[in-house]
């Protein structure tokens, strides 16, 4: 579909949808942009998983190795009864390393926009961790959302791996961190996985 026809559609019934506005504003901006949150329906989530297995896609491999070596150290920083809240949980592969290392985690709250995928992952987690409360939240993590009320008695630890924070512009990353602080509250911990800035030439050589 051409951008002209998308713009023309703005006149039609869906002109007020946030998606229509983001597409029109983003694709008519210079440089063009579109939030990665729109990549992720069930097919997008499956494709992302396939991408993480490619030799060129090092972040997942590196982070799994870091967590494999250091999750027990991170676990020691968590309060005795903790809820781990993952912003953009995907396959929850990295959360599983935290769960394995931290018996103090009593509840896991995967938050993801890809709701069908999220429901299927939650079922697998419940099967594999029968003593854990698995409380999925289908939500856009850049917007206000409610945590399950049953977490009230637990300490909270946010988990934001995958360098997903790198998908934001700097001002959006700041806004997200403020938003996460509001959701998690004052005494919470936040574990964020951030990739370093790469030399573009180096990134090019990897392809
Ligand atoms: N944390 C996982 C997955 C990273 S991929 C890991 O490190 O392996 C990014 C995930 O965030 C995807 O599952 C995608 O569906 C989700 N996501 C992206 N933008 C989102 C948004 N705005 N709100 C909620 N989930 C989002």
Coordinates of C-alpha atoms and ligand atoms in Angstrom, one line a residue:
X1 CA 0.0 0.0 0.0
X2 CA 1.4 3.4 -0.9
X3 CA 1.9 6.1 1.7
X4 CA -0.6 8.2 -0.3
X5 CA -3.3 5.6 0.1
X6 CA -2.5 5.3 3.8
X7 CA -2.9 9.1 4.1
X8 CA -6.1 9.0 2.1
X9 CA -7.4 6.4 4.6
X10 CA -6.9 9.0 7.3
X11 CA -10.2 10.4 6.1
X12 CA -11.9 7.1 6.8
X13 CA -13.2 5.4 9.9
X14 CA -9.8 4.4 11.3
X15 CA -8.3 7.9 11.3
X16 CA -8.4 8.1 15.0
X17 CA -6.7 4.8 15.7
X18 CA -3.3 5.1 17.4
X19 CA -1.8 2.7 14.8
X20 CA -3.0 4.8 11.9
X21 CA -1.7 8.0 13.5
X22 CA 1.7 6.4 14.2
X23 CA 2.0 5.0 10.7
X24 CA 1.1 8.3 9.0
X25 CA 3.2 10.5 11.3
X26 CA 6.2 8.1 11.3
X27 CA 6.3 7.3 7.6
X28 CA 5.8 11.0 6.6
X29 CA 8.7 12.1 8.9
X30 CA 12.3 12.5 7.9
X31 CA 14.0 10.2 8.6
X32 CA 11.0 7.8 8.4
X33 CA 10.3 5.8 11.6
X34 CA 7.9 3.2 12.9
X35 CA 7.8 1.8 16.5
X36 CA 9.1 -1.7 16.6
X37 CA 6.1 -2.6 18.8
X38 CA 4.2 -3.0 15.5
X39 CA 6.5 -5.9 14.5
X40 CA 5.1 -8.2 17.1
X41 CA 2.0 -10.2 16.4
X42 CA 2.3 -14.0 16.6
X43 CA 4.1 -14.2 13.3
X44 CA 6.4 -11.3 14.2
X45 CA 7.3 -13.0 17.6
X46 CA 8.1 -16.3 15.8
X47 CA 10.3 -14.5 13.2
X48 CA 12.1 -12.7 16.1
X49 CA 12.8 -16.0 17.7
X50 CA 14.3 -17.3 14.4
X51 CA 16.4 -14.1 14.1
X52 CA 17.9 -14.7 17.6
X53 CA 19.3 -18.0 16.4
X54 CA 21.2 -16.4 13.4
X55 CA 25.0 -16.2 13.8
X56 CA 24.9 -12.4 13.0
X57 CA 22.5 -11.8 15.9
X58 CA 24.9 -11.8 18.8
X59 CA 22.8 -10.0 21.6
X60 CA 20.8 -13.0 22.6
X61 CA 23.8 -15.3 22.7
X62 CA 25.9 -12.8 24.7
X63 CA 23.1 -12.0 27.2
X64 CA 22.4 -15.7 27.7
X65 CA 26.1 -16.3 28.4
X66 CA 26.2 -13.3 30.8
X67 CA 23.1 -14.5 32.7
X68 CA 24.4 -18.1 32.7
X69 CA 27.5 -16.8 34.5
X70 CA 26.1 -14.1 36.7
X71 CA 22.4 -14.7 37.3
X72 CA 23.3 -16.2 40.8
X73 CA 25.0 -12.9 41.7
X74 CA 22.0 -10.9 40.5
X75 CA 19.7 -13.2 42.4
X76 CA 21.5 -12.3 45.6
X77 CA 20.4 -8.7 45.1
X78 CA 16.7 -9.6 45.1
X79 CA 14.5 -9.4 48.2
X80 CA 13.5 -12.7 49.8
X81 CA 10.1 -12.8 48.1
X82 CA 10.2 -11.1 44.7
X83 CA 8.0 -10.7 41.7
X84 CA 10.1 -10.5 38.5
X85 CA 8.4 -8.2 35.9
X86 CA 9.7 -8.5 32.4
X87 CA 9.0 -5.7 30.0
X88 CA 8.6 -7.3 26.6
X89 CA 9.1 -10.9 27.6
X90 CA 9.1 -12.7 24.2
X91 CA 10.2 -16.3 24.7
X92 CA 11.1 -15.7 28.4
X93 CA 14.3 -17.5 27.7
X94 CA 16.4 -15.1 29.8
X95 CA 13.9 -14.9 32.6
X96 CA 14.2 -18.7 32.9
X97 CA 17.9 -18.3 33.8
X98 CA 16.9 -15.8 36.5
X99 CA 14.1 -18.1 37.8
X100 CA 16.5 -21.1 37.9
X101 CA 19.1 -19.0 39.8
X102 CA 16.7 -17.2 42.2
X103 CA 14.4 -19.3 44.4
X104 CA 13.4 -16.0 45.9
X105 CA 11.3 -15.3 42.8
X106 CA 7.7 -16.1 43.9
X107 CA 5.9 -14.6 40.9
X108 CA 6.9 -13.9 37.2
X109 CA 4.9 -11.3 35.3
X110 CA 5.7 -11.4 31.6
X111 CA 4.4 -8.2 30.0
X112 CA 4.1 -8.3 26.2
X113 CA 2.1 -6.7 23.4
X114 CA 2.1 -10.0 21.4
X115 CA -0.9 -11.5 23.4
X116 CA -1.3 -14.9 21.7
X117 CA 2.4 -15.6 22.0
X118 CA 2.3 -14.4 25.6
X119 CA -0.5 -16.8 26.5
X120 CA 1.3 -19.8 25.0
X121 CA 4.6 -18.9 26.8
X122 CA 2.8 -18.5 30.1
X123 CA 1.3 -22.0 29.7
X124 CA 4.8 -23.4 29.1
X125 CA 6.2 -21.6 32.1
X126 CA 3.4 -22.9 34.4
X127 CA 4.2 -26.4 33.3
X128 CA 7.9 -26.0 33.9
X129 CA 7.7 -24.0 37.1
X130 CA 4.6 -25.4 38.9
X131 CA 5.4 -23.5 42.2
X132 CA 5.8 -20.1 40.5
X133 CA 2.8 -17.7 40.1
X134 CA 2.9 -16.9 36.4
X135 CA 0.8 -13.7 35.8
X136 CA 1.0 -12.6 32.2
X137 CA 0.0 -9.0 31.3
X138 CA -0.9 -8.3 27.7
X139 CA -0.1 -4.6 27.4
X140 CA 1.9 -1.9 25.6
X141 CA 4.7 -1.3 28.2
X142 CA 5.2 2.3 27.0
X143 CA 1.7 3.1 28.2
X144 CA 0.2 2.9 31.7
X145 CA -0.9 -0.6 32.8
X146 CA -1.8 -2.3 36.0
X147 CA 0.2 -4.9 37.7
X148 CA -1.8 -7.9 39.2
X149 CA -3.1 -6.9 42.7
X150 CA -1.8 -10.2 44.1
X151 CA 1.8 -8.8 43.9
X152 CA 1.1 -6.4 46.8
X153 CA 3.0 -8.4 49.4
X154 CA 6.1 -9.0 47.2
X155 CA 9.2 -7.0 46.4
X156 CA 9.4 -6.0 42.8
X157 CA 12.2 -6.4 40.3
X158 CA 11.9 -5.2 36.7
X159 CA 13.7 -7.1 34.0
X160 CA 14.4 -5.4 30.6
X161 CA 17.0 -7.5 28.7
X162 CA 17.5 -7.8 25.0
X163 CA 18.7 -4.2 24.6
X164 CA 15.1 -3.5 23.8
X165 CA 15.8 -0.1 25.4
X166 CA 18.0 0.5 22.3
X167 CA 14.9 0.6 20.2
X168 CA 14.0 3.9 21.8
X169 CA 15.3 7.4 20.9
X170 CA 17.1 8.8 24.0
X171 CA 14.1 10.9 25.1
X172 CA 11.8 7.8 24.8
X173 CA 14.3 5.7 26.8
X174 CA 14.1 8.4 29.6
X175 CA 10.3 8.4 29.4
X176 CA 10.3 4.6 29.6
X177 CA 12.5 4.6 32.7
X178 CA 10.3 7.1 34.5
X179 CA 7.3 5.1 33.5
X180 CA 8.9 1.9 34.8
X181 CA 9.8 3.6 38.1
X182 CA 6.2 4.6 38.5
X183 CA 4.9 1.1 37.8
X184 CA 7.5 -0.7 40.0
X185 CA 7.6 1.8 42.9
X186 CA 10.3 3.3 45.0
X187 CA 12.2 0.3 46.5
X188 CA 12.2 -1.8 43.3
X189 CA 15.2 -3.2 41.4
X190 CA 15.5 -2.8 37.6
X191 CA 17.8 -5.1 35.6
X192 CA 18.4 -3.6 32.1
X193 CA 20.4 -5.3 29.3
X194 CA 22.0 -2.6 27.1
X195 CA 24.2 -3.2 24.1
X196 CA 27.2 -0.9 23.5
X197 CA 27.4 1.6 20.6
X198 CA 29.0 -0.2 17.7
X199 CA 31.2 1.1 14.9
X200 CA 28.9 1.0 11.8
X201 CA 31.8 -0.4 9.8
X202 CA 32.1 -3.3 12.2
X203 CA 28.3 -3.9 12.0
X204 CA 28.6 -3.9 8.2
X205 CA 31.4 -6.5 8.2
X206 CA 29.2 -8.9 10.2
X207 CA 26.7 -9.0 7.3
Ligands
LIG1 N1 13.0 -9.8 26.5 C1 13.1 -10.9 25.5 C2 12.4 -10.5 24.2 C3 13.0 -9.3 23.5 S1 12.3 -8.9 21.9 C4 14.5 -11.2 25.3 O1 15.4 -10.4 25.7 O2 14.8 -12.2 24.7 C5 11.2 -7.6 22.4 C6 9.9 -8.1 23.0 O3 9.2 -7.0 23.4 C7 8.9 -8.8 22.0 O4 8.4 -10.0 22.6 C8 7.8 -7.8 21.7 O5 6.6 -8.4 21.5 C9 7.8 -7.0 23.0 N2 7.5 -5.6 22.8 C10 8.0 -4.7 21.9 N3 7.5 -3.5 22.1 C11 6.6 -3.6 23.1 C12 5.7 -2.7 23.7 N4 5.7 -1.4 23.4 N5 4.9 -3.2 24.7 C13 4.9 -4.5 25.1 N6 5.7 -5.4 24.5 C14 6.6 -5.0 23.5

